[in-house]
Short mmCIF file of C-alpha atoms in Angstrom, two decimals:
data_model
loop_
_atom_site.label_atom_id
_atom_site.label_comp_id
_atom_site.label_asym_id
_atom_site.label_seq_id
_atom_site.Cartn_x
_atom_site.Cartn_y
_atom_site.Cartn_z
CA MET A 13 78.23 111.97 99.34
CA GLU A 14 76.62 114.81 97.42
CA GLY A 15 73.97 113.72 94.95
CA VAL A 16 73.69 110.13 96.19
CA GLU A 17 70.15 108.96 96.89
CA HIS A 18 69.39 106.26 99.44
CA LYS A 19 66.46 103.93 98.84
CA THR A 20 65.03 100.70 100.18
CA VAL A 21 63.16 98.08 98.17
CA SER A 22 61.52 94.81 99.20
CA VAL A 23 63.21 91.92 97.39
CA ASN A 24 63.39 88.18 97.95
CA GLY A 25 61.88 88.41 101.44
CA ILE A 26 64.18 91.18 102.73
CA ASN A 27 64.32 94.99 102.65
CA MET A 28 67.43 95.91 100.68
CA HIS A 29 69.05 99.31 101.01
CA TYR A 30 70.90 100.71 98.02
CA ALA A 31 72.60 103.96 97.10
CA GLU A 32 72.43 105.39 93.61
CA ILE A 33 73.58 108.35 91.58
CA GLY A 34 73.49 109.30 87.91
CA LYS A 35 71.44 108.44 84.86
CA GLY A 36 72.11 106.11 81.97
CA PRO A 37 72.98 102.41 81.68
CA LEU A 38 73.05 100.77 85.10
CA VAL A 39 76.34 99.74 86.70
CA LEU A 40 75.82 97.43 89.68
CA LEU A 41 78.58 97.74 92.29
CA ILE A 42 78.81 94.84 94.76
CA HIS A 43 80.87 95.30 97.92
CA GLY A 44 82.90 92.83 99.96
CA PHE A 45 84.00 92.31 103.57
CA PRO A 46 84.22 94.27 105.83
CA GLU A 47 82.64 96.99 103.75
CA CYS A 48 79.21 98.17 102.54
CA TRP A 49 77.89 100.31 99.68
CA TYR A 50 80.20 103.13 100.85
CA SER A 51 83.31 101.34 99.58
CA TRP A 52 82.25 102.40 96.07
CA ARG A 53 82.10 106.13 96.88
CA HIS A 54 84.94 106.96 94.47
CA GLN A 55 83.48 104.88 91.63
CA MET A 56 79.89 106.08 92.01
CA SER A 57 80.53 109.77 91.40
CA PHE A 58 82.91 108.93 88.56
CA MET A 59 80.39 106.70 86.78
CA ALA A 60 77.61 109.27 87.24
CA ASN A 61 79.80 111.98 85.71
CA HIS A 62 80.43 109.73 82.71
CA GLY A 63 76.81 109.00 81.84
CA TYR A 64 75.98 105.95 83.93
CA ARG A 65 73.59 105.11 86.75
CA ALA A 66 75.69 103.73 89.59
CA VAL A 67 73.81 101.48 92.02
CA ALA A 68 75.55 100.11 95.13
CA PRO A 69 73.44 97.94 97.46
CA ASP A 70 74.21 96.80 100.97
CA LEU A 71 74.19 93.01 100.68
CA ARG A 72 71.98 91.06 103.09
CA GLY A 73 73.46 91.11 106.57
CA TYR A 74 75.43 94.31 105.89
CA GLY A 75 74.81 97.98 106.67
CA ASP A 76 71.24 99.11 106.24
CA THR A 77 70.22 95.71 104.82
CA ALA A 78 71.25 93.96 108.03
CA THR A 79 67.82 94.16 109.63
CA GLY A 80 64.83 92.22 108.37
CA VAL A 81 66.77 89.16 107.16
CA PRO A 82 64.82 86.03 108.21
CA ASN A 83 66.76 83.97 110.77
CA LYS A 84 69.73 86.30 110.39
CA ASP A 85 71.89 84.15 112.68
CA ASP A 86 71.47 81.11 110.41
CA PRO A 87 74.26 80.92 107.78
CA SER A 88 72.04 78.85 105.47
CA ASN A 89 70.18 82.08 104.72
CA PHE A 90 73.38 83.61 103.33
CA THR A 91 74.18 81.30 100.43
CA THR A 92 75.08 82.69 97.02
CA LEU A 93 71.73 81.44 95.74
CA SER A 94 69.92 83.70 98.21
CA ILE A 95 72.22 86.65 97.61
CA VAL A 96 72.01 86.38 93.83
CA GLY A 97 68.24 86.12 94.25
CA ASP A 98 68.32 89.44 96.11
CA LEU A 99 70.29 91.10 93.32
CA VAL A 100 68.16 89.74 90.50
CA GLU A 101 64.99 90.96 92.18
CA LEU A 102 66.66 94.30 92.89
CA LEU A 103 67.45 94.72 89.20
CA ASN A 104 63.98 93.62 88.16
CA SER A 105 62.50 96.16 90.57
CA ILE A 106 64.63 99.24 89.89
CA ALA A 107 65.59 98.69 86.23
CA PRO A 108 62.87 96.53 84.61
CA GLN A 109 63.65 98.08 81.21
CA GLU A 110 67.26 96.85 81.24
CA GLU A 111 67.67 93.24 80.19
CA LYS A 112 71.34 93.23 81.20
CA VAL A 113 73.59 95.44 83.33
CA PHE A 114 77.29 95.96 83.94
CA VAL A 115 78.56 94.42 87.17
CA VAL A 116 81.56 95.41 89.29
CA GLY A 117 82.49 93.30 92.34
CA HIS A 118 85.24 93.17 94.96
CA ASP A 119 86.16 90.52 97.55
CA TRP A 120 82.91 88.78 98.61
CA GLY A 121 81.24 91.03 96.09
CA ALA A 122 83.40 89.33 93.48
CA VAL A 123 82.34 85.88 94.72
CA VAL A 124 78.70 86.94 94.57
CA SER A 125 79.22 88.46 91.11
CA TRP A 126 80.81 85.26 89.81
CA ALA A 127 77.72 83.43 91.10
CA LEU A 128 75.45 85.94 89.36
CA CYS A 129 77.35 85.39 86.11
CA LEU A 130 77.13 81.62 86.57
CA TYR A 131 73.47 81.38 87.59
CA ARG A 132 72.05 84.24 85.48
CA PRO A 133 74.40 85.21 82.65
CA ASP A 134 71.36 86.63 80.87
CA LYS A 135 71.43 89.54 83.37
CA VAL A 136 75.09 90.57 82.84
CA LYS A 137 76.58 92.64 80.01
CA GLY A 138 80.06 92.38 81.43
CA PHE A 139 81.77 91.76 84.76
CA PHE A 140 84.67 93.85 86.07
CA CYS A 141 86.23 91.79 88.86
CA LEU A 142 88.50 92.98 91.64
CA SER A 143 90.74 90.76 93.80
CA VAL A 144 89.00 87.36 93.82
CA ALA A 145 89.18 85.14 90.74
CA PHE A 146 86.57 82.58 89.75
CA ASN A 147 87.07 79.39 91.72
CA PRO A 148 85.47 76.40 89.96
CA ARG A 149 83.67 73.93 92.18
CA ASN A 150 85.75 70.94 93.26
CA PRO A 151 83.32 67.99 93.31
CA MET A 152 85.65 65.91 95.50
CA LYS A 153 86.17 68.16 98.54
CA LYS A 154 84.20 70.75 100.47
CA PRO A 155 85.91 74.16 100.69
CA LEU A 156 86.45 74.15 104.45
CA GLU A 157 88.12 70.76 104.32
CA THR A 158 90.56 72.11 101.76
CA LEU A 159 91.24 75.34 103.65
CA ARG A 160 91.93 73.50 106.91
CA ALA A 161 94.28 71.10 105.15
CA VAL A 162 96.25 73.90 103.47
CA TYR A 163 96.27 76.61 106.15
CA GLY A 164 95.31 75.04 109.48
CA ASP A 165 92.76 75.91 112.16
CA ASP A 166 93.98 79.48 112.75
CA TYR A 167 93.33 80.58 109.17
CA TYR A 168 90.86 83.46 109.24
CA VAL A 169 88.13 81.74 107.18
CA VAL A 170 88.28 78.70 109.47
CA ARG A 171 88.20 80.87 112.59
CA PHE A 172 85.18 82.75 111.22
CA GLN A 173 83.19 79.50 111.39
CA GLU A 174 83.01 79.69 115.21
CA ALA A 175 79.70 81.49 115.66
CA GLY A 176 79.78 83.83 118.61
CA VAL A 177 83.44 83.19 119.42
CA ILE A 178 85.02 85.47 116.84
CA GLU A 179 82.30 88.09 117.43
CA ALA A 180 83.23 88.15 121.13
CA GLU A 181 86.90 88.61 120.26
CA PHE A 182 86.06 91.44 117.89
CA GLU A 183 83.90 93.10 120.55
CA GLU A 184 86.76 92.97 123.02
CA ILE A 185 89.18 94.51 120.52
CA GLY A 186 86.66 97.16 119.46
CA VAL A 187 84.90 97.66 116.13
CA LYS A 188 87.12 100.49 114.96
CA ASN A 189 90.34 98.62 115.76
CA VAL A 190 89.05 95.50 113.99
CA LEU A 191 88.25 97.49 110.86
CA LYS A 192 91.64 99.24 111.02
CA LYS A 193 93.39 95.89 111.08
CA PHE A 194 91.50 94.60 108.04
CA PHE A 195 91.95 97.76 105.99
CA THR A 196 95.68 97.99 106.74
CA TYR A 197 96.53 94.35 106.07
CA ARG A 198 99.02 94.36 103.17
CA GLU A 199 100.96 91.18 103.69
CA PRO A 200 101.23 88.92 100.62
CA ALA A 201 100.58 86.00 102.95
CA PRO A 202 97.64 84.18 104.57
CA LEU A 203 95.76 85.95 107.37
CA TYR A 204 95.72 84.10 110.69
CA PHE A 205 93.74 84.75 113.88
CA LYS A 206 95.13 82.96 116.90
CA LYS A 207 92.49 82.30 119.54
CA GLY A 208 92.40 85.06 122.09
CA LYS A 209 94.85 87.11 120.04
CA SER A 210 93.06 87.70 116.76
CA PHE A 211 95.31 90.64 115.91
CA GLY A 212 98.36 89.83 117.99
CA ASP A 213 99.48 91.73 121.06
CA ASN A 214 98.93 95.22 119.66
CA PRO A 215 95.67 95.95 117.81
CA GLN A 216 96.63 99.64 117.37
CA VAL A 217 97.66 100.54 113.82
CA GLU A 218 97.93 103.67 111.68
CA LEU A 219 95.45 104.25 108.88
CA PRO A 220 96.75 104.18 105.29
CA CYS A 221 96.83 107.45 103.38
CA TRP A 222 93.86 106.41 101.27
CA LEU A 223 91.48 105.97 104.23
CA SER A 224 90.64 108.89 106.49
CA GLU A 225 89.37 108.76 110.08
CA GLU A 226 86.06 110.13 108.85
CA GLU A 227 85.72 107.35 106.29
CA LEU A 228 86.65 104.70 108.85
CA ASP A 229 84.09 106.19 111.23
CA PHE A 230 81.39 105.65 108.62
CA TYR A 231 82.17 101.93 108.47
CA ALA A 232 82.54 101.68 112.25
CA THR A 233 79.16 103.30 112.86
CA LYS A 234 77.46 100.72 110.64
CA TYR A 235 79.16 97.74 112.30
CA GLU A 236 78.47 99.14 115.77
CA GLN A 237 74.79 99.10 114.81
CA THR A 238 74.71 95.69 113.12
CA GLY A 239 77.55 93.66 114.59
CA PHE A 240 79.63 91.33 112.42
CA THR A 241 77.44 88.20 112.38
CA GLY A 242 75.59 88.94 109.15
CA ALA A 243 78.83 89.60 107.29
CA LEU A 244 80.56 86.56 108.80
CA ASN A 245 77.66 84.34 107.76
CA PHE A 246 78.87 84.66 104.15
CA TYR A 247 81.96 82.71 105.24
CA ARG A 248 79.91 80.30 107.32
CA ALA A 249 77.80 79.39 104.29
CA ILE A 250 80.67 78.33 102.01
CA ASP A 251 80.17 74.60 102.54
CA ARG A 252 76.43 75.04 102.08
CA ASN A 253 77.14 76.83 98.80
CA TRP A 254 79.16 73.79 97.73
CA GLU A 255 76.30 71.45 98.64
CA LEU A 256 73.72 73.46 96.68
CA THR A 257 75.69 74.06 93.50
CA GLY A 258 76.49 70.58 92.26
CA ALA A 259 74.47 71.30 89.13
CA TRP A 260 77.08 73.88 88.10
CA THR A 261 80.10 71.61 88.42
CA GLY A 262 82.20 72.12 85.31
CA ALA A 263 80.18 75.14 84.13
CA LYS A 264 82.17 78.05 82.74
CA ILE A 265 81.62 81.81 83.02
CA GLN A 266 80.07 82.92 79.74
CA VAL A 267 80.15 86.72 80.03
CA PRO A 268 82.93 89.22 79.19
CA VAL A 269 85.26 89.71 82.16
CA LYS A 270 88.19 91.90 83.13
CA PHE A 271 90.16 91.02 86.27
CA ILE A 272 92.37 93.28 88.37
CA VAL A 273 94.27 92.42 91.55
CA GLY A 274 96.87 94.10 93.75
CA GLU A 275 100.39 92.70 93.81
CA LEU A 276 100.30 92.59 97.64
CA ASP A 277 96.80 91.16 97.89
CA LEU A 278 96.71 87.99 99.98
CA THR A 279 94.35 86.46 97.39
CA TYR A 280 96.91 86.95 94.60
CA ASN A 281 99.60 85.32 96.72
CA ALA A 282 97.57 82.24 97.68
CA PRO A 283 99.18 78.92 96.62
CA GLY A 284 98.71 78.27 92.90
CA THR A 285 96.86 81.53 92.17
CA LYS A 286 99.52 83.21 90.04
CA ASP A 287 99.93 80.17 87.81
CA TYR A 288 96.15 79.82 87.54
CA LEU A 289 95.75 83.47 86.51
CA HIS A 290 98.71 83.74 84.13
CA LYS A 291 99.17 80.28 82.62
CA GLY A 292 95.81 79.57 81.04
CA GLY A 293 93.75 77.98 83.81
CA PHE A 294 91.68 81.09 84.51
CA LYS A 295 91.09 81.73 80.81
CA LYS A 296 89.88 78.16 80.42
CA GLN A 297 87.23 78.70 83.09
CA VAL A 298 86.36 82.21 81.84
CA PRO A 299 86.54 81.97 78.02
CA LEU A 300 85.53 85.63 77.47
CA LEU A 301 88.24 86.94 79.79
CA GLU A 302 89.53 90.20 78.33
CA GLU A 303 92.58 90.79 80.50
CA VAL A 304 94.31 90.15 83.83
CA VAL A 305 95.93 93.25 85.36
CA VAL A 306 98.20 93.26 88.42
CA LEU A 307 98.77 96.66 90.06
CA GLU A 308 102.23 96.82 91.61
CA GLY A 309 102.54 97.75 95.27
CA VAL A 310 98.77 97.66 95.86
CA GLY A 311 96.94 95.69 98.53
CA HIS A 312 93.51 94.11 98.81
CA PHE A 313 91.22 97.17 98.94
CA ILE A 314 92.29 98.11 95.48
CA HIS A 315 89.35 100.33 94.45
CA GLU A 316 89.79 102.48 97.57
CA GLU A 317 93.58 102.58 97.44
CA LYS A 318 93.82 103.40 93.73
CA PRO A 319 90.46 104.88 92.74
CA LYS A 320 91.64 106.84 89.69
CA GLU A 321 93.32 103.83 88.10
CA ILE A 322 90.38 101.55 88.86
CA ASN A 323 87.84 104.09 87.60
CA ASP A 324 89.69 104.38 84.30
CA HIS A 325 89.89 100.60 83.94
CA ILE A 326 86.17 100.19 84.67
CA TYR A 327 85.19 102.93 82.24
CA ASN A 328 87.38 101.60 79.42
CA PHE A 329 86.08 98.06 79.94
CA ILE A 330 82.45 99.17 79.87
CA ARG A 331 83.00 101.27 76.75
CA LYS A 332 84.72 98.37 75.03
CA ILE A 333 81.87 95.99 75.85
CA SER A 334 79.30 98.56 74.78
CA SER A 335 81.05 99.13 71.46
CA SER A 336 81.31 95.39 70.86
CA ASN A 337 77.61 94.89 71.58
CA GLN A 338 76.70 97.78 69.30
CA SER A 339 78.78 96.28 66.48
CA LYS A 340 77.05 92.91 66.91
CA PHE A 341 73.65 94.63 66.83
CA CYS A 342 74.52 96.49 63.64
CA ALA A 343 75.78 93.28 62.05
CA ILE A 344 72.45 91.58 62.79
CA LEU A 345 70.58 94.48 61.18
#
């Protein structure tokens, strides 16, 4: 990408790689699975052209931040507390003059961003969330127990818990075919991996029009270098997250939020999600929720599939928050 600079900074005991472009207020872009900073390529140039500094890190275990993570095979080093710690130190290091920043997150990046908003709302001007809504902590049941009860043992998150097993299956299928399958999944239904047949009998699929072979090759090259373990450890730490975050049970998200999801996204079609988003439950947990937008005919990788629409939504949300903050400042004066 022309104009993008790549840098590495030591934060929270790891060396974090990040890409950046532009000048102005910082917009922190947090990727999900199975992506890396590159998933924000369409948003970064747009934000830079509109007067913002776009910063997209590789989260610990991903891309060029995969190396140098202490005990990288241990999921307990991949909790949201550790990952939010990485991001807070990143911001303190590269933007010490900015008390708060705008945050954009997708998939696991959304989960991490919700955690950032929950643990350190003082660092966030506003959060633009893609695909994964805030899920309040259930004090009665661990997440894996719930997922197994609802979906069974072949559900992808449950299968991801088998350290080494799923990696071996992915290796047999081939990195590029694995990534193709994830990026082309558009079923409004749960994703299942049967043992020995993670992607069924035929792992060969055609790429969608919004993802070129060259772009897929970029992702594949990174995962061929790092493997999938670091990324999968985010899933393997979900029960540990639950154990560590009892102090936030019942806490609400106290920053401005806009939420967008694709109509065909498996997250939007999970049991109870539509009622939660549209009938007041989500708003109760996120009191400063600005809006919920559902893009018709769009799948999970919404910012790559519909970059123009998403860019416009991000820009309008940031401008609205900025104008609101400016009005509050003037009122104080």
